[in-house]
Amino acid sequence: MKNYVIGIDLGGTKISSALSDLEGNIVAKYTVPTDAFEGEAPVLGRIIESVEAVVVDGKITINEVKAIGIGSPGPLDAKEGIIITTPNLPFKNFNLVRPLKEKFNVPVYLDNDANVATIGEFMFGAGKGTENMIFFTVSTGVGGGAILNGKIYRGSTSNALEIGHSTVASETGMRCNCGNVGCLEAVSSGTAIARRAREAVLTNVETSLKKYDTVTSYEVFVESAAGDKVATEIRDLALNYLGIGVANAIAIFDPDMVVIGGGVSKAGQVVFDKVQEVVNQRCFKSMAQHCKIVEAGLGTDAGVVGAVALALLESK
């Protein structure tokens, strides 16, 4: 009987794998450094090693595995199982699915990490029980995913919900890494918050942020909570634009819930209060009142639990 699935969270730093039963209960876990600098073949070898390790740890055989799900940074072609390119991994137009299928004789499903986290939150996290859910992850960058009518929405090139690259602030002139001006990622990510804080520290403005050797978004939220005016301005600007991004998503998709994860979501209730305030100002009242805006529930396990959820969803 095929009573198990395997989820693999493929990251630039580490590869995390989990063996799960068909209810989503984790039976075994395994983590190994990615060591991406070694190239495609060694990283593929470590993915294979991860699958074999959780099978052994779970005291089962590969014949009992129904499917393998993999979450990876994009862009990628989910339909063909190809990682097109990504900054922190060695793969270039690399078919990751085929060699794993051939090795293990098990269906293998690949999706981008934001979609995988979305599926995880929908099946096992904050979005459990919803039918239409939008997921935002706000940390180094801003990513997202959508569950529409109970199914993940990928779009025609598997790259839907690149919500971090929707334009919310073209008037600021802040350029995003993608080359566009005013992307949500360029104004609301943890990276953007930290950049503005460091710029402020280098001026003559009075701010308690100057007491830190290194300023990240974490220090901005800490000093804002303590009453620092500059930190509060930086925080509120970022959260205002995040609110605009969320309001746009609600206006387009009319979801039951918007789930916000990533490092910035850990800064406390102020994030959700500010986003809700902007949504109330900008959305139709009926939509704003219907849609709950909540913190993600899976935390640091979002990637690997999401990969498990992808395997479960696709192998139904």
Coordinates of C-alpha atoms in Angstrom, one line a residue:
M1 CA 0.0 0.0 0.0
K2 CA 1.2 3.5 -0.9
N3 CA 0.5 5.2 2.4
Y4 CA 3.2 7.9 2.4
V5 CA 4.5 11.0 0.5
I6 CA 7.8 12.8 0.7
G7 CA 8.2 16.6 0.7
I8 CA 11.5 18.4 -0.2
D9 CA 12.2 22.0 0.5
L10 CA 15.0 22.9 -1.9
G11 CA 16.7 26.1 -0.7
G12 CA 20.0 27.9 -1.4
T13 CA 21.4 27.1 2.0
K14 CA 19.8 23.7 2.9
I15 CA 17.7 20.9 1.6
S16 CA 15.0 19.8 4.1
S17 CA 13.0 16.7 3.5
A18 CA 10.1 15.0 5.3
L19 CA 8.3 11.7 5.1
S20 CA 4.6 12.0 5.9
D21 CA 1.5 9.8 6.0
L22 CA -1.5 10.7 3.9
E23 CA -3.0 12.8 6.7
G24 CA 0.0 15.1 6.7
N25 CA 1.6 13.7 9.9
I26 CA 5.4 13.9 9.7
V27 CA 7.1 10.5 10.3
A28 CA 10.7 11.4 9.5
K29 CA 12.8 14.5 8.7
Y30 CA 16.2 15.0 7.1
T31 CA 18.3 18.1 6.4
V32 CA 21.5 18.5 4.5
P33 CA 23.5 21.6 3.3
T34 CA 22.8 22.5 -0.3
D35 CA 26.4 23.4 -1.1
A36 CA 25.1 24.9 -4.3
F37 CA 28.6 26.0 -5.4
E38 CA 29.5 22.4 -6.1
G39 CA 27.1 22.4 -9.2
E40 CA 24.1 20.6 -10.5
A41 CA 25.1 16.9 -10.2
P42 CA 26.2 17.1 -6.5
V43 CA 23.0 19.0 -5.5
L44 CA 20.9 16.4 -7.3
G45 CA 22.8 13.7 -5.5
R46 CA 22.0 15.3 -2.1
I47 CA 18.3 15.5 -3.1
I48 CA 18.4 11.7 -3.8
E49 CA 20.3 11.2 -0.5
S50 CA 17.5 13.1 1.3
V51 CA 14.8 10.8 -0.2
E52 CA 16.7 7.7 0.7
A53 CA 17.3 9.0 4.3
V54 CA 13.7 9.7 5.2
V55 CA 12.6 6.3 3.7
V56 CA 15.2 4.5 6.0
D57 CA 14.4 6.7 9.0
G58 CA 10.7 6.1 8.5
K59 CA 11.3 2.3 8.3
I60 CA 9.4 1.9 5.0
T61 CA 10.4 1.1 1.4
I62 CA 10.2 3.4 -1.6
N63 CA 7.4 1.2 -2.9
E64 CA 5.1 2.6 -0.1
V65 CA 5.6 6.2 -1.3
K66 CA 2.7 7.6 -3.4
A67 CA 4.4 10.8 -4.6
I68 CA 7.3 13.3 -4.0
G69 CA 6.7 17.0 -3.9
I70 CA 9.5 19.6 -4.3
G71 CA 9.4 23.3 -3.6
S72 CA 12.1 25.4 -5.2
P73 CA 12.8 29.1 -5.9
G74 CA 11.8 30.1 -9.4
P75 CA 11.4 30.9 -12.1
L76 CA 10.6 27.3 -13.2
D77 CA 8.3 25.3 -15.5
A78 CA 6.2 23.3 -13.1
K79 CA 4.4 21.4 -15.9
E80 CA 7.7 20.1 -17.3
G81 CA 9.5 19.8 -14.0
I82 CA 12.3 22.2 -15.1
I83 CA 14.1 24.8 -12.9
I84 CA 14.8 27.6 -15.4
T85 CA 17.3 29.6 -13.3
T86 CA 17.5 30.9 -9.8
P87 CA 20.2 33.0 -8.1
N88 CA 21.1 30.7 -5.2
L89 CA 21.0 27.3 -6.9
P90 CA 23.3 25.9 -9.7
F91 CA 20.4 24.7 -12.0
K92 CA 20.0 26.3 -15.4
N93 CA 17.1 24.9 -17.6
F94 CA 17.5 21.7 -15.5
N95 CA 14.8 19.0 -15.5
L96 CA 14.8 18.0 -11.8
V97 CA 11.7 15.8 -12.0
R98 CA 12.9 13.3 -14.7
P99 CA 16.0 11.9 -12.9
L100 CA 14.1 11.5 -9.6
K101 CA 11.2 9.7 -11.4
E102 CA 13.6 7.4 -13.1
K103 CA 15.6 6.7 -9.9
F104 CA 12.6 6.0 -7.6
N105 CA 9.8 5.1 -10.0
V106 CA 7.4 7.5 -8.1
P107 CA 5.4 10.5 -9.4
V108 CA 7.4 13.7 -8.7
Y109 CA 5.8 17.2 -8.6
L110 CA 7.8 20.5 -8.7
D111 CA 6.5 24.0 -7.8
N112 CA 7.9 27.3 -6.8
D113 CA 8.5 27.8 -3.1
A114 CA 5.8 30.5 -2.7
N115 CA 3.1 28.2 -4.2
V116 CA 4.3 25.4 -2.1
A117 CA 4.0 27.5 1.1
T118 CA 0.5 28.6 -0.1
I119 CA -0.6 25.0 -0.4
G120 CA 0.8 24.2 3.0
E121 CA -1.0 27.0 4.7
F122 CA -4.2 26.0 2.9
M123 CA -4.1 22.3 3.8
F124 CA -2.4 22.4 7.3
G125 CA -1.9 26.0 8.4
A126 CA -3.9 29.2 8.9
G127 CA -5.9 28.8 5.7
K128 CA -7.3 25.4 6.6
G129 CA -11.0 25.3 5.8
T130 CA -11.0 28.2 3.3
E131 CA -12.0 27.9 -0.3
N132 CA -10.3 31.1 -1.6
M133 CA -7.0 32.1 0.0
I134 CA -4.2 34.5 -0.9
F135 CA -0.7 34.0 0.7
F136 CA 1.9 36.8 1.0
T137 CA 5.4 36.0 2.3
V138 CA 7.2 39.2 3.3
S139 CA 10.9 38.8 4.2
T140 CA 14.0 39.3 2.1
G141 CA 11.6 39.7 -0.9
V142 CA 7.9 39.6 -1.3
G143 CA 6.2 36.5 -2.8
G144 CA 2.8 35.1 -3.0
G145 CA 0.3 32.4 -4.0
A146 CA -3.4 31.9 -4.6
I147 CA -5.8 29.1 -3.8
L148 CA -8.9 29.7 -5.9
N149 CA -12.0 27.4 -5.6
G150 CA -9.8 25.0 -3.5
K151 CA -7.0 24.7 -6.1
I152 CA -3.6 26.3 -6.5
Y153 CA -3.6 28.9 -9.3
R154 CA -0.4 28.8 -11.3
G155 CA -1.2 30.8 -14.4
S156 CA -0.2 30.0 -17.9
T157 CA 3.6 29.9 -17.3
S158 CA 3.5 28.6 -13.7
N159 CA 4.5 32.0 -12.4
A160 CA 1.2 33.6 -11.2
L161 CA 1.1 35.7 -8.1
E162 CA 4.6 37.3 -8.5
I163 CA 2.9 39.8 -6.2
G164 CA 6.2 41.3 -5.0
H165 CA 6.6 42.7 -8.5
S166 CA 3.2 44.4 -8.8
T167 CA 3.6 48.2 -8.9
V168 CA 2.3 50.0 -5.8
A169 CA 4.6 53.0 -5.5
S170 CA 6.0 54.2 -8.8
E171 CA 6.1 57.8 -7.4
T172 CA 8.8 56.9 -4.9
G173 CA 11.4 56.2 -7.6
M174 CA 12.6 53.1 -5.6
R175 CA 14.0 50.6 -8.0
C176 CA 13.5 46.9 -7.5
N177 CA 16.1 44.2 -8.2
C178 CA 13.9 43.1 -11.1
G179 CA 14.5 46.5 -12.8
N180 CA 11.0 48.0 -12.3
V181 CA 10.3 51.1 -10.2
G182 CA 7.9 51.0 -7.3
C183 CA 7.5 47.2 -6.9
L184 CA 5.8 46.0 -3.6
E185 CA 9.1 44.2 -2.9
A186 CA 11.1 47.4 -3.3
V187 CA 9.1 49.3 -0.7
S188 CA 7.7 46.7 1.8
S189 CA 10.2 43.8 2.1
G190 CA 12.5 43.4 5.1
T191 CA 15.3 44.3 2.8
A192 CA 13.6 47.6 1.8
I193 CA 12.9 48.5 5.4
A194 CA 16.5 47.9 6.4
R195 CA 17.8 49.9 3.4
R196 CA 15.8 53.0 4.4
A197 CA 16.9 52.6 8.0
R198 CA 20.6 52.5 7.0
E199 CA 20.1 55.6 4.8
A200 CA 18.5 57.5 7.7
V201 CA 21.4 56.5 10.0
L202 CA 23.9 58.1 7.6
T203 CA 22.2 61.5 7.8
N204 CA 22.0 64.1 10.6
V205 CA 18.5 63.0 11.7
E206 CA 18.0 62.1 15.4
T207 CA 17.2 58.5 15.7
S208 CA 17.9 55.7 18.2
L209 CA 18.7 53.5 15.2
K210 CA 22.2 55.0 15.3
K211 CA 23.1 53.0 18.4
Y212 CA 23.3 49.7 16.4
D213 CA 26.3 48.6 14.5
T214 CA 24.1 46.9 12.0
V215 CA 20.4 47.9 11.3
T216 CA 17.9 45.4 9.9
S217 CA 14.1 45.5 9.8
Y218 CA 14.1 43.9 13.2
E219 CA 15.7 46.9 14.8
V220 CA 13.3 49.2 13.0
F221 CA 10.3 47.5 14.6
V222 CA 12.0 47.4 18.0
E223 CA 12.8 51.1 18.0
S224 CA 9.5 52.1 16.5
A225 CA 7.7 50.2 19.4
A226 CA 9.9 52.2 21.8
G227 CA 8.7 55.5 20.3
D228 CA 11.5 56.4 17.8
K229 CA 9.9 58.8 15.2
V230 CA 12.2 57.9 12.3
A231 CA 11.8 54.1 12.9
T232 CA 8.0 54.6 13.0
E233 CA 8.0 56.6 9.7
I234 CA 10.0 53.8 8.0
R235 CA 7.8 51.1 9.5
D236 CA 4.5 52.8 8.6
L237 CA 5.6 53.6 5.0
A238 CA 6.4 50.0 4.4
L239 CA 3.2 48.7 6.0
N240 CA 1.1 51.2 4.1
Y241 CA 2.4 49.9 0.8
L242 CA 2.0 46.3 2.0
G243 CA -1.6 47.2 2.9
I244 CA -2.0 48.5 -0.7
G245 CA -0.7 45.2 -2.1
V246 CA -3.1 43.3 0.1
A247 CA -6.0 45.6 -0.8
N248 CA -5.3 45.0 -4.5
A249 CA -5.3 41.3 -4.0
I250 CA -8.6 41.4 -2.2
A251 CA -10.1 43.6 -4.9
I252 CA -9.0 41.2 -7.6
F253 CA -9.6 37.8 -6.0
D254 CA -12.3 38.4 -3.3
P255 CA -10.7 35.8 -1.0
D256 CA -12.0 34.4 2.3
M257 CA -8.6 35.0 3.8
V258 CA -5.2 36.7 3.2
V259 CA -2.4 34.9 5.1
I260 CA 0.8 36.8 5.7
G261 CA 4.0 35.0 6.5
G262 CA 7.8 35.7 6.4
G263 CA 10.0 37.6 8.7
V264 CA 8.1 40.9 8.6
S265 CA 4.9 39.1 9.8
K266 CA 6.7 38.2 13.0
A267 CA 6.9 41.9 14.0
G268 CA 3.7 41.6 15.9
Q269 CA 0.1 42.8 15.8
V270 CA 1.1 46.3 14.4
V271 CA 1.7 44.7 11.0
F272 CA -1.8 43.3 10.8
D273 CA -3.5 46.4 12.3
K274 CA -1.8 48.7 9.8
V275 CA -2.6 46.4 6.8
Q276 CA -6.2 46.1 8.0
E277 CA -6.5 49.9 8.3
V278 CA -5.3 50.4 4.7
V279 CA -7.6 47.6 3.4
N280 CA -10.6 49.2 5.2
Q281 CA -9.8 52.5 3.4
R282 CA -9.3 51.0 0.0
C283 CA -11.5 48.0 -0.5
F284 CA -15.3 47.7 -0.9
K285 CA -16.7 47.4 2.6
S286 CA -18.3 44.0 2.0
M287 CA -15.1 42.5 0.7
A288 CA -12.9 44.1 3.5
Q289 CA -15.3 42.8 6.2
H290 CA -15.5 39.3 4.7
C291 CA -11.8 38.7 4.3
K292 CA -9.8 37.8 7.3
I293 CA -6.1 38.9 7.4
V294 CA -4.1 36.6 9.6
E295 CA -0.5 35.5 10.3
A296 CA 0.8 32.3 8.7
G297 CA 0.5 29.2 10.9
L298 CA 3.4 26.9 9.8
G299 CA 6.4 29.1 10.7
T300 CA 9.8 27.8 9.8
D301 CA 8.4 24.4 8.7
A302 CA 6.3 26.1 5.9
G303 CA 8.6 25.0 3.1
V304 CA 8.8 21.3 3.9
V305 CA 5.2 21.0 5.1
G306 CA 4.2 22.8 1.9
A307 CA 6.2 20.3 -0.2
V308 CA 4.3 17.4 1.6
A309 CA 1.0 19.2 0.9
L310 CA 2.0 19.6 -2.8
A311 CA 2.6 15.8 -3.0
L312 CA -0.7 15.1 -1.3
L313 CA -2.7 17.6 -3.5
E314 CA -1.2 16.5 -6.8
S315 CA -1.5 12.7 -6.1
K316 CA -5.2 12.7 -5.1

